[in-house]
PDB file of C-alpha atoms in Angstrom:
ATOM      1  CA  MET A  23     -22.416 -85.687  57.461  1.00 38.00           C
ATOM      2  CA  ASN A  24     -19.338 -87.648  58.426  1.00 41.00           C
ATOM      3  CA  MET A  25     -16.087 -85.850  57.738  1.00 41.00           C
ATOM      4  CA  PRO A  26     -13.200 -88.087  56.622  1.00 41.00           C
ATOM      5  CA  ASN A  27     -10.860 -89.070  59.412  1.00 41.00           C
ATOM      6  CA  SER A  28      -7.620 -87.142  59.041  1.00 41.00           C
ATOM      7  CA  ALA A  29      -5.623 -90.344  59.608  1.00 43.00           C
ATOM      8  CA  ALA A  30      -7.282 -91.882  56.583  1.00 44.00           C
ATOM      9  CA  SER A  31      -6.627 -88.886  54.352  1.00 53.00           C
ATOM     10  CA  PRO A  32      -3.957 -89.481  51.695  1.00 58.00           C
ATOM     11  CA  ASN A  33      -2.201 -86.253  52.799  1.00 66.00           C
ATOM     12  CA  ALA A  34      -2.146 -87.084  56.509  1.00 75.00           C
ATOM     13  CA  PRO A  35       1.390 -87.885  57.729  1.00 76.00           C
ATOM     14  CA  ALA A  36       1.860 -91.531  58.679  1.00 81.00           C
ATOM     15  CA  LEU A  37       4.694 -90.651  61.074  1.00 87.00           C
ATOM     16  CA  THR A  38       5.040 -87.938  63.703  1.00 91.00           C
ATOM     17  CA  ASN A  39       7.563 -85.205  62.893  1.00 92.00           C
ATOM     18  CA  GLY A  40       9.527 -85.524  66.175  1.00 94.00           C
ATOM     19  CA  SER A  41      12.265 -87.785  64.825  1.00 95.00           C
ATOM     20  CA  GLY A  42      12.910 -85.565  61.816  1.00 96.00           C
ATOM     21  CA  ALA A  43      12.881 -82.449  63.989  1.00 96.00           C
ATOM     22  CA  ALA A  44      15.421 -84.068  66.331  1.00 97.00           C
ATOM     23  CA  ALA A  45      17.782 -84.831  63.428  1.00 97.00           C
ATOM     24  CA  ILE A  46      17.452 -81.330  61.959  1.00 97.00           C
ATOM     25  CA  LEU A  47      17.979 -79.459  65.222  1.00 97.00           C
ATOM     26  CA  ALA A  48      20.942 -81.661  66.155  1.00 97.00           C
ATOM     27  CA  ALA A  49      22.556 -80.983  62.751  1.00 97.00           C
ATOM     28  CA  GLY A  50      22.154 -77.249  63.354  1.00 97.00           C
ATOM     29  CA  ILE A  51      23.625 -77.536  66.848  1.00 97.00           C
ATOM     30  CA  GLY A  52      26.540 -79.674  65.637  1.00 97.00           C
ATOM     31  CA  SER A  53      27.361 -77.239  62.834  1.00 97.00           C
ATOM     32  CA  PHE A  54      27.164 -74.277  65.194  1.00 97.00           C
ATOM     33  CA  ALA A  55      29.348 -76.037  67.791  1.00 97.00           C
ATOM     34  CA  LEU A  56      31.966 -76.619  65.104  1.00 97.00           C
ATOM     35  CA  ALA A  57      31.926 -72.965  64.055  1.00 96.00           C
ATOM     36  CA  VAL A  58      32.108 -71.649  67.644  1.00 96.00           C
ATOM     37  CA  LEU A  59      34.935 -74.023  68.573  1.00 96.00           C
ATOM     38  CA  ALA A  60      36.859 -73.111  65.405  1.00 95.00           C
ATOM     39  CA  CYS A  61      36.421 -69.418  66.160  1.00 94.00           C
ATOM     40  CA  ALA A  62      37.387 -69.826  69.831  1.00 94.00           C
ATOM     41  CA  GLY A  63      40.404 -71.924  68.902  1.00 93.00           C
ATOM     42  CA  ASP A  64      41.501 -69.265  66.446  1.00 91.00           C
ATOM     43  CA  LYS A  65      41.277 -66.470  69.022  1.00 91.00           C
ATOM     44  CA  LEU A  66      42.433 -68.037  72.301  1.00 93.00           C
ATOM     45  CA  ALA A  67      45.725 -69.895  72.605  1.00 94.00           C
ATOM     46  CA  ALA A  68      44.584 -71.868  75.674  1.00 95.00           C
ATOM     47  CA  ILE A  69      41.551 -73.240  73.811  1.00 95.00           C
ATOM     48  CA  ARG A  70      43.623 -73.840  70.678  1.00 94.00           C
ATOM     49  CA  ASN A  71      46.113 -75.929  72.646  1.00 95.00           C
ATOM     50  CA  SER A  72      43.396 -77.876  74.431  1.00 95.00           C
ATOM     51  CA  LEU A  73      41.860 -78.772  71.063  1.00 96.00           C
ATOM     52  CA  ILE A  74      44.957 -80.579  69.789  1.00 96.00           C
ATOM     53  CA  PHE A  75      43.714 -84.167  70.067  1.00 96.00           C
ATOM     54  CA  TYR A  76      45.974 -85.444  67.287  1.00 95.00           C
ATOM     55  CA  LYS A  77      49.177 -83.481  66.885  1.00 94.00           C
ATOM     56  CA  PRO A  78      49.737 -83.810  63.100  1.00 95.00           C
ATOM     57  CA  THR A  79      46.257 -82.386  62.434  1.00 95.00           C
ATOM     58  CA  GLY A  80      46.494 -79.766  65.189  1.00 94.00           C
ATOM     59  CA  PRO A  81      43.458 -77.984  66.694  1.00 95.00           C
ATOM     60  CA  LEU A  82      41.253 -79.066  63.769  1.00 96.00           C
ATOM     61  CA  SER A  83      41.208 -82.561  65.305  1.00 96.00           C
ATOM     62  CA  GLY A  84      39.708 -81.282  68.555  1.00 96.00           C
ATOM     63  CA  VAL A  85      37.341 -78.826  66.907  1.00 97.00           C
ATOM     64  CA  THR A  86      35.788 -81.476  64.678  1.00 97.00           C
ATOM     65  CA  THR A  87      35.819 -84.349  67.184  1.00 97.00           C
ATOM     66  CA  SER A  88      34.174 -82.206  69.874  1.00 97.00           C
ATOM     67  CA  ALA A  89      31.592 -80.849  67.424  1.00 97.00           C
ATOM     68  CA  ILE A  90      30.741 -84.351  66.205  1.00 97.00           C
ATOM     69  CA  LEU A  91      30.292 -85.521  69.803  1.00 98.00           C
ATOM     70  CA  ILE A  92      28.036 -82.526  70.582  1.00 98.00           C
ATOM     71  CA  TRP A  93      26.038 -83.236  67.392  1.00 98.00           C
ATOM     72  CA  LEU A  94      25.574 -86.948  68.130  1.00 98.00           C
ATOM     73  CA  VAL A  95      24.800 -86.511  71.839  1.00 98.00           C
ATOM     74  CA  SER A  96      22.233 -83.778  71.139  1.00 97.00           C
ATOM     75  CA  TRP A  97      20.710 -85.943  68.388  1.00 97.00           C
ATOM     76  CA  VAL A  98      20.344 -88.923  70.752  1.00 97.00           C
ATOM     77  CA  ILE A  99      18.755 -86.717  73.427  1.00 97.00           C
ATOM     78  CA  PHE A 100      16.271 -85.053  71.051  1.00 97.00           C
ATOM     79  CA  GLU A 101      15.461 -88.364  69.382  1.00 96.00           C
ATOM     80  CA  TRP A 102      14.796 -89.954  72.770  1.00 96.00           C
ATOM     81  CA  ARG A 103      12.511 -87.082  73.799  1.00 95.00           C
ATOM     82  CA  TRP A 104      10.653 -86.445  70.521  1.00 95.00           C
ATOM     83  CA  ARG A 105      10.690 -89.785  68.682  1.00 92.00           C
ATOM     84  CA  ASN A 106       6.955 -90.392  68.875  1.00 90.00           C
ATOM     85  CA  LYS A 107       5.792 -86.811  69.328  1.00 92.00           C
ATOM     86  CA  THR A 108       4.522 -84.107  67.046  1.00 92.00           C
ATOM     87  CA  VAL A 109       6.532 -80.980  67.713  1.00 93.00           C
ATOM     88  CA  GLY A 110       6.493 -77.386  66.465  1.00 93.00           C
ATOM     89  CA  ILE A 111       8.611 -78.123  63.418  1.00 94.00           C
ATOM     90  CA  GLY A 112       8.388 -74.595  61.980  1.00 94.00           C
ATOM     91  CA  ARG A 113      10.138 -73.056  64.980  1.00 95.00           C
ATOM     92  CA  ILE A 114      12.644 -75.912  65.296  1.00 96.00           C
ATOM     93  CA  ALA A 115      13.524 -75.810  61.591  1.00 96.00           C
ATOM     94  CA  ALA A 116      13.942 -72.027  61.766  1.00 96.00           C
ATOM     95  CA  ILE A 117      16.322 -72.380  64.741  1.00 97.00           C
ATOM     96  CA  ALA A 118      18.285 -75.154  63.012  1.00 97.00           C
ATOM     97  CA  LEU A 119      18.590 -73.192  59.766  1.00 96.00           C
ATOM     98  CA  GLY A 120      19.532 -70.073  61.726  1.00 97.00           C
ATOM     99  CA  LEU A 121      22.291 -72.003  63.482  1.00 97.00           C
ATOM    100  CA  LEU A 122      23.487 -73.392  60.143  1.00 96.00           C
ATOM    101  CA  GLY A 123      23.531 -69.900  58.627  1.00 95.00           C
ATOM    102  CA  LEU A 124      25.489 -68.530  61.586  1.00 96.00           C
ATOM    103  CA  SER A 125      27.884 -71.455  61.297  1.00 96.00           C
ATOM    104  CA  LEU A 126      28.554 -70.691  57.636  1.00 94.00           C
ATOM    105  CA  LEU A 127      29.258 -67.059  58.564  1.00 94.00           C
ATOM    106  CA  LEU A 128      31.433 -67.930  61.568  1.00 94.00           C
ATOM    107  CA  THR A 129      33.704 -70.172  59.530  1.00 94.00           C
ATOM    108  CA  PHE A 130      34.364 -67.446  56.935  1.00 94.00           C
ATOM    109  CA  PRO A 131      37.820 -66.070  57.916  1.00 93.00           C
ATOM    110  CA  PRO A 132      37.117 -62.335  57.320  1.00 93.00           C
ATOM    111  CA  ILE A 133      34.184 -62.590  59.734  1.00 92.00           C
ATOM    112  CA  VAL A 134      36.226 -64.523  62.306  1.00 88.00           C
ATOM    113  CA  ASP A 135      38.814 -61.738  62.079  1.00 87.00           C
ATOM    114  CA  LEU A 136      36.200 -59.216  63.246  1.00 87.00           C
ATOM    115  CA  PHE A 137      36.240 -60.733  66.740  1.00 83.00           C
TER     116      PHE A 137
ATOM    117  CA  MET B   6      53.882 -91.588  34.165  1.00 86.00           C
ATOM    118  CA  GLU B   7      54.167 -91.585  37.939  1.00 85.00           C
ATOM    119  CA  ILE B   8      52.525 -90.252  41.080  1.00 88.00           C
ATOM    120  CA  THR B   9      53.732 -89.909  44.641  1.00 90.00           C
ATOM    121  CA  VAL B  10      51.925 -91.579  47.541  1.00 92.00           C
ATOM    122  CA  ARG B  11      50.957 -88.158  48.920  1.00 93.00           C
ATOM    123  CA  GLY B  12      49.745 -87.083  45.508  1.00 92.00           C
ATOM    124  CA  LEU B  13      47.652 -90.247  45.239  1.00 93.00           C
ATOM    125  CA  TRP B  14      46.019 -89.646  48.653  1.00 95.00           C
ATOM    126  CA  THR B  15      45.299 -86.045  47.686  1.00 94.00           C
ATOM    127  CA  LEU B  16      43.766 -87.285  44.443  1.00 94.00           C
ATOM    128  CA  MET B  17      41.579 -89.793  46.311  1.00 95.00           C
ATOM    129  CA  HIS B  18      40.527 -87.129  48.815  1.00 96.00           C
ATOM    130  CA  GLY B  19      39.691 -84.453  46.259  1.00 93.00           C
ATOM    131  CA  MET B  20      38.807 -86.188  43.023  1.00 92.00           C
ATOM    132  CA  GLY B  21      37.755 -89.549  44.418  1.00 94.00           C
ATOM    133  CA  PHE B  22      35.599 -88.640  47.392  1.00 96.00           C
ATOM    134  CA  GLY B  23      35.062 -84.874  47.163  1.00 95.00           C
ATOM    135  CA  ALA B  24      34.322 -84.454  43.469  1.00 95.00           C
ATOM    136  CA  LEU B  25      32.186 -87.592  43.372  1.00 96.00           C
ATOM    137  CA  TYR B  26      30.209 -86.229  46.322  1.00 96.00           C
ATOM    138  CA  LEU B  27      29.662 -82.924  44.520  1.00 95.00           C
ATOM    139  CA  LEU B  28      28.475 -84.763  41.420  1.00 95.00           C
ATOM    140  CA  ALA B  29      26.119 -86.860  43.528  1.00 95.00           C
ATOM    141  CA  CYS B  30      24.737 -83.741  45.241  1.00 93.00           C
ATOM    142  CA  SER B  31      23.083 -82.356  42.133  1.00 90.00           C
ATOM    143  CA  GLY B  32      21.301 -85.666  41.532  1.00 92.00           C
ATOM    144  CA  ALA B  33      20.279 -85.934  45.184  1.00 93.00           C
ATOM    145  CA  LEU B  34      18.762 -82.445  45.224  1.00 93.00           C
ATOM    146  CA  VAL B  35      16.647 -83.186  42.168  1.00 91.00           C
ATOM    147  CA  GLU B  36      15.565 -86.589  43.460  1.00 90.00           C
ATOM    148  CA  LEU B  37      14.819 -85.269  46.963  1.00 89.00           C
ATOM    149  CA  HIS B  38      12.592 -82.629  45.443  1.00 87.00           C
ATOM    150  CA  ARG B  39      10.895 -85.125  43.134  1.00 85.00           C
ATOM    151  CA  PHE B  40      10.351 -87.793  45.794  1.00 81.00           C
ATOM    152  CA  THR B  41       8.954 -85.401  48.355  1.00 77.00           C
ATOM    153  CA  THR B  42       6.731 -83.248  46.182  1.00 76.00           C
ATOM    154  CA  SER B  43       5.492 -85.488  43.355  1.00 63.00           C
ATOM    155  CA  SER B  44       1.918 -86.644  43.375  1.00 63.00           C
ATOM    156  CA  PRO B  45       0.348 -89.614  41.568  1.00 59.00           C
ATOM    157  CA  PRO B  46       0.656 -90.747  38.804  1.00 51.00           C
ATOM    158  CA  SER B  47       4.323 -89.619  38.676  1.00 61.00           C
ATOM    159  CA  GLU B  48       4.997 -91.101  42.116  1.00 68.00           C
ATOM    160  CA  ALA B  49       8.173 -93.136  42.497  1.00 72.00           C
ATOM    161  CA  THR B  50       7.996 -96.910  42.849  1.00 83.00           C
ATOM    162  CA  PRO B  51       9.233 -98.676  46.024  1.00 82.00           C
ATOM    163  CA  GLY B  52      12.228 -99.877  44.011  1.00 85.00           C
ATOM    164  CA  GLN B  53      13.153 -96.326  43.059  1.00 85.00           C
ATOM    165  CA  GLU B  54      12.739 -95.234  46.670  1.00 87.00           C
ATOM    166  CA  ARG B  55      15.013 -98.060  47.848  1.00 91.00           C
ATOM    167  CA  PHE B  56      17.604 -97.090  45.227  1.00 92.00           C
ATOM    168  CA  PHE B  57      17.541 -93.476  46.387  1.00 92.00           C
ATOM    169  CA  LYS B  58      18.059 -94.524  50.007  1.00 94.00           C
ATOM    170  CA  VAL B  59      21.165 -96.474  48.967  1.00 95.00           C
ATOM    171  CA  TYR B  60      22.269 -93.461  46.864  1.00 96.00           C
ATOM    172  CA  LEU B  61      22.015 -91.174  49.918  1.00 96.00           C
ATOM    173  CA  LEU B  62      23.913 -93.679  52.080  1.00 97.00           C
ATOM    174  CA  ALA B  63      26.673 -93.771  49.454  1.00 97.00           C
ATOM    175  CA  MET B  64      26.796 -89.959  49.642  1.00 96.00           C
ATOM    176  CA  VAL B  65      27.154 -90.146  53.435  1.00 97.00           C
ATOM    177  CA  VAL B  66      30.112 -92.514  53.031  1.00 97.00           C
ATOM    178  CA  LEU B  67      31.700 -90.258  50.370  1.00 97.00           C
ATOM    179  CA  ALA B  68      31.277 -87.126  52.487  1.00 96.00           C
ATOM    180  CA  TRP B  69      32.800 -88.672  55.606  1.00 97.00           C
ATOM    181  CA  ALA B  70      35.592 -90.286  53.579  1.00 97.00           C
ATOM    182  CA  ALA B  71      36.403 -86.879  52.039  1.00 96.00           C
ATOM    183  CA  VAL B  72      36.651 -84.970  55.337  1.00 97.00           C
ATOM    184  CA  LEU B  73      38.408 -87.749  57.264  1.00 97.00           C
ATOM    185  CA  THR B  74      41.082 -88.365  54.604  1.00 96.00           C
ATOM    186  CA  GLY B  75      41.429 -84.603  54.272  1.00 95.00           C
ATOM    187  CA  ALA B  76      41.870 -83.920  57.974  1.00 96.00           C
ATOM    188  CA  TYR B  77      43.873 -86.968  59.016  1.00 96.00           C
ATOM    189  CA  VAL B  78      45.869 -87.955  55.923  1.00 95.00           C
ATOM    190  CA  VAL B  79      46.424 -84.954  53.626  1.00 95.00           C
ATOM    191  CA  TYR B  80      46.205 -81.998  56.047  1.00 95.00           C
ATOM    192  CA  PRO B  81      49.164 -83.124  58.235  1.00 95.00           C
ATOM    193  CA  TRP B  82      51.353 -83.134  55.105  1.00 95.00           C
ATOM    194  CA  TYR B  83      49.989 -79.727  54.131  1.00 94.00           C
ATOM    195  CA  ARG B  84      50.711 -78.082  57.507  1.00 93.00           C
ATOM    196  CA  ALA B  85      54.034 -79.816  58.223  1.00 91.00           C
ATOM    197  CA  ALA B  86      56.596 -77.388  59.640  1.00 89.00           C
ATOM    198  CA  PRO B  87      59.955 -77.259  57.833  1.00 89.00           C
ATOM    199  CA  PRO B  88      63.175 -77.568  59.851  1.00 88.00           C
ATOM    200  CA  PRO B  89      64.712 -74.154  60.705  1.00 86.00           C
ATOM    201  CA  GLY B  90      66.670 -72.680  57.820  1.00 82.00           C
ATOM    202  CA  THR B  91      64.799 -74.563  55.095  1.00 83.00           C
ATOM    203  CA  THR B  92      64.532 -72.480  51.944  1.00 83.00           C
ATOM    204  CA  ALA B  93      63.128 -75.060  49.520  1.00 84.00           C
ATOM    205  CA  LEU B  94      59.489 -75.142  50.608  1.00 87.00           C
ATOM    206  CA  ALA B  95      58.014 -77.388  47.915  1.00 85.00           C
ATOM    207  CA  MET B  96      57.453 -80.154  50.473  1.00 88.00           C
ATOM    208  CA  PHE B  97      55.740 -77.772  52.916  1.00 92.00           C
ATOM    209  CA  PRO B  98      52.660 -76.437  51.068  1.00 92.00           C
ATOM    210  CA  GLN B  99      51.337 -74.215  53.855  1.00 92.00           C
ATOM    211  CA  ARG B 100      54.670 -72.462  54.283  1.00 93.00           C
ATOM    212  CA  LEU B 101      55.096 -72.245  50.527  1.00 92.00           C
ATOM    213  CA  LEU B 102      51.773 -70.403  50.200  1.00 93.00           C
ATOM    214  CA  MET B 103      52.614 -68.148  53.155  1.00 93.00           C
ATOM    215  CA  SER B 104      56.007 -67.260  51.704  1.00 91.00           C
ATOM    216  CA  SER B 105      54.544 -65.006  48.997  1.00 91.00           C
ATOM    217  CA  SER B 106      52.079 -62.128  49.167  1.00 92.00           C
ATOM    218  CA  THR B 107      50.508 -63.381  45.941  1.00 92.00           C
ATOM    219  CA  THR B 108      49.633 -66.795  47.388  1.00 93.00           C
ATOM    220  CA  ILE B 109      49.179 -66.248  51.143  1.00 94.00           C
ATOM    221  CA  GLY B 110      45.434 -65.706  50.657  1.00 93.00           C
ATOM    222  CA  TRP B 111      45.028 -69.285  49.481  1.00 94.00           C
ATOM    223  CA  HIS B 112      46.066 -70.318  52.981  1.00 94.00           C
ATOM    224  CA  SER B 113      44.675 -67.526  55.165  1.00 92.00           C
ATOM    225  CA  LEU B 114      41.324 -67.486  53.388  1.00 93.00           C
ATOM    226  CA  GLY B 115      41.147 -70.670  51.308  1.00 94.00           C
ATOM    227  CA  MET B 116      42.476 -73.296  53.694  1.00 95.00           C
ATOM    228  CA  GLU B 117      41.240 -71.592  56.882  1.00 93.00           C
ATOM    229  CA  TRP B 118      37.723 -71.592  55.409  1.00 95.00           C
ATOM    230  CA  LYS B 119      37.897 -74.994  53.737  1.00 95.00           C
ATOM    231  CA  GLU B 120      39.166 -76.924  56.742  1.00 95.00           C
ATOM    232  CA  HIS B 121      36.050 -76.002  58.754  1.00 96.00           C
ATOM    233  CA  VAL B 122      33.255 -75.423  56.260  1.00 96.00           C
ATOM    234  CA  ALA B 123      33.818 -78.836  54.658  1.00 96.00           C
ATOM    235  CA  TRP B 124      32.500 -80.585  57.793  1.00 97.00           C
ATOM    236  CA  PHE B 125      29.017 -79.148  57.305  1.00 97.00           C
ATOM    237  CA  ALA B 126      28.660 -81.415  54.272  1.00 96.00           C
ATOM    238  CA  PRO B 127      28.818 -84.799  56.074  1.00 97.00           C
ATOM    239  CA  ILE B 128      26.835 -83.560  59.081  1.00 97.00           C
ATOM    240  CA  SER B 129      24.068 -82.224  56.831  1.00 97.00           C
ATOM    241  CA  ILE B 130      23.921 -85.136  54.413  1.00 97.00           C
ATOM    242  CA  THR B 131      23.894 -87.665  57.272  1.00 97.00           C
ATOM    243  CA  MET B 132      20.831 -85.900  58.658  1.00 97.00           C
ATOM    244  CA  VAL B 133      19.223 -85.738  55.191  1.00 96.00           C
ATOM    245  CA  ALA B 134      19.803 -89.458  54.618  1.00 96.00           C
ATOM    246  CA  PHE B 135      18.450 -90.361  58.058  1.00 96.00           C
ATOM    247  CA  VAL B 136      15.276 -88.321  57.585  1.00 95.00           C
ATOM    248  CA  PHE B 137      14.648 -89.655  54.081  1.00 94.00           C
ATOM    249  CA  ILE B 138      15.241 -93.264  55.148  1.00 94.00           C
ATOM    250  CA  ARG B 139      12.902 -92.815  58.114  1.00 94.00           C
ATOM    251  CA  TYR B 140      10.115 -90.943  56.342  1.00 92.00           C
ATOM    252  CA  GLY B 141      10.452 -91.864  52.675  1.00 88.00           C
ATOM    253  CA  ARG B 142       7.584 -90.542  50.589  1.00 83.00           C
ATOM    254  CA  ASP B 143       5.729 -89.558  53.776  1.00 87.00           C
ATOM    255  CA  LEU B 144       8.009 -86.474  53.734  1.00 88.00           C
ATOM    256  CA  LYS B 145       5.630 -84.920  51.208  1.00 85.00           C
ATOM    257  CA  ASN B 146       3.084 -84.751  54.038  1.00 87.00           C
ATOM    258  CA  HIS B 147       5.540 -82.835  56.270  1.00 91.00           C
ATOM    259  CA  ARG B 148       5.950 -79.590  54.368  1.00 89.00           C
ATOM    260  CA  GLN B 149       8.197 -77.752  56.850  1.00 91.00           C
ATOM    261  CA  LEU B 150      10.304 -80.827  57.587  1.00 93.00           C
ATOM    262  CA  ARG B 151      10.786 -81.299  53.847  1.00 92.00           C
ATOM    263  CA  ALA B 152      11.780 -77.657  53.357  1.00 92.00           C
ATOM    264  CA  ALA B 153      14.348 -77.894  56.161  1.00 94.00           C
ATOM    265  CA  VAL B 154      15.806 -81.133  54.779  1.00 95.00           C
ATOM    266  CA  LEU B 155      16.122 -79.616  51.301  1.00 94.00           C
ATOM    267  CA  SER B 156      17.784 -76.507  52.791  1.00 95.00           C
ATOM    268  CA  PHE B 157      20.357 -78.642  54.609  1.00 96.00           C
ATOM    269  CA  ALA B 158      20.979 -80.613  51.405  1.00 95.00           C
ATOM    270  CA  VAL B 159      21.643 -77.336  49.559  1.00 95.00           C
ATOM    271  CA  ALA B 160      23.933 -76.191  52.408  1.00 95.00           C
ATOM    272  CA  SER B 161      25.808 -79.475  52.154  1.00 96.00           C
ATOM    273  CA  PHE B 162      26.297 -78.902  48.423  1.00 96.00           C
ATOM    274  CA  VAL B 163      27.484 -75.307  48.985  1.00 96.00           C
ATOM    275  CA  ALA B 164      29.881 -76.336  51.770  1.00 96.00           C
ATOM    276  CA  ALA B 165      31.348 -79.134  49.638  1.00 96.00           C
ATOM    277  CA  GLY B 166      31.603 -76.747  46.689  1.00 96.00           C
ATOM    278  CA  ILE B 167      33.541 -74.157  48.708  1.00 96.00           C
ATOM    279  CA  ALA B 168      35.854 -76.852  50.069  1.00 96.00           C
ATOM    280  CA  GLY B 169      36.340 -78.360  46.620  1.00 95.00           C
ATOM    281  CA  PHE B 170      37.092 -75.042  44.954  1.00 95.00           C
ATOM    282  CA  CYS B 171      39.563 -73.943  47.663  1.00 95.00           C
ATOM    283  CA  GLY B 172      41.198 -77.374  47.689  1.00 94.00           C
ATOM    284  CA  ALA B 173      41.666 -77.384  43.926  1.00 94.00           C
ATOM    285  CA  MET B 174      43.175 -73.890  43.937  1.00 94.00           C
ATOM    286  CA  ILE B 175      45.471 -74.625  46.891  1.00 94.00           C
ATOM    287  CA  ASN B 176      46.681 -77.791  45.209  1.00 92.00           C
ATOM    288  CA  LYS B 177      47.348 -75.795  42.049  1.00 93.00           C
ATOM    289  CA  TYR B 178      49.662 -73.324  43.796  1.00 93.00           C
ATOM    290  CA  ALA B 179      51.163 -75.625  46.437  1.00 92.00           C
ATOM    291  CA  PRO B 180      50.536 -79.287  45.684  1.00 91.00           C
ATOM    292  CA  VAL B 181      50.956 -81.849  48.425  1.00 90.00           C
ATOM    293  CA  GLN B 182      53.746 -84.090  47.242  1.00 86.00           C
ATOM    294  CA  GLY B 183      56.352 -86.494  48.522  1.00 84.00           C
ATOM    295  CA  GLY B 184      56.555 -90.056  49.752  1.00 81.00           C
ATOM    296  CA  HIS B 185      57.219 -93.069  47.599  1.00 86.00           C
ATOM    297  CA  THR B 186      56.796 -92.715  43.869  1.00 87.00           C
ATOM    298  CA  ILE B 187      54.351 -95.056  42.179  1.00 86.00           C
ATOM    299  CA  GLN B 188      55.144 -95.843  38.563  1.00 84.00           C
ATOM    300  CA  LEU B 189      51.871 -95.874  36.625  1.00 82.00           C
ATOM    301  CA  SER B 190      53.273 -96.540  33.163  1.00 80.00           C
ATOM    302  CA  GLN B 191      56.557 -96.470  31.325  1.00 78.00           C
ATOM    303  CA  GLY B 192      56.591 -93.788  28.641  1.00 72.00           C
ATOM    304  CA  GLU B 193      58.406 -94.292  25.357  1.00 71.00           C
ATOM    305  CA  GLU B 194      61.260 -91.943  24.488  1.00 69.00           C
ATOM    306  CA  LYS B 195      60.634 -89.658  21.525  1.00 66.00           C
TER     307      LYS B 195
END
């Protein structure tokens, strides 16, 4: 008996998951970079001063600009590597969500004050 | 009835971009869930899918507009340092909040949290929009991808909610004001 081809099944994905995984992991990395930079800038004067890209906004300008660059560069790299591949999305999504969760914690001032 | 230029920018940042984004979030969460889990015959039409893609793109624009106007237009006015010896701090919201033990928390907790957590909203929603535009209804066939996208959409909503709440409270205790006054209407004397 011929089994239906998985590609013809209505529930078979038409696209590989690599591109989505790249976007999700990069978003996690970008969020985490922002949280780490904000925390580092809060604790170390040298880093805080080096993050002043636009004086009226202060270190926030460097924290966010650097994090956005890290996010976009990592996204481009992952997209380039995984675009047409099927990757282990469960593990990647767990890492990305873990990074996002840590980021939310690291931006909460009472937690930053613990360091 | 009048408003200052700084007040108008704060209004656009908070009520224009931020609040509109928060309103849009609830609709996006419901639609994301519906589009990526529904099965025939309740499946969305291509027109509805196209509309939702535009809706998500509009949310991306709103989220970036909110954080960029916040960080580069309103925040410099908020954190401006008064000249030495200044006692009237109404034009220096950060220092006004820090001048009293009953309001300092709105800066040390509220603004310190808001100024960073808010950025998770545009990063997350940009990713959500990209994935939905790329995959569309095929997302329903990627269960784990779909779950991650929905989680980031919820995180975006939470981050924007925290920023919105803190911003509203900060502006209640130490409003950003100053600049030219714009006359909105001429009231009649009683």
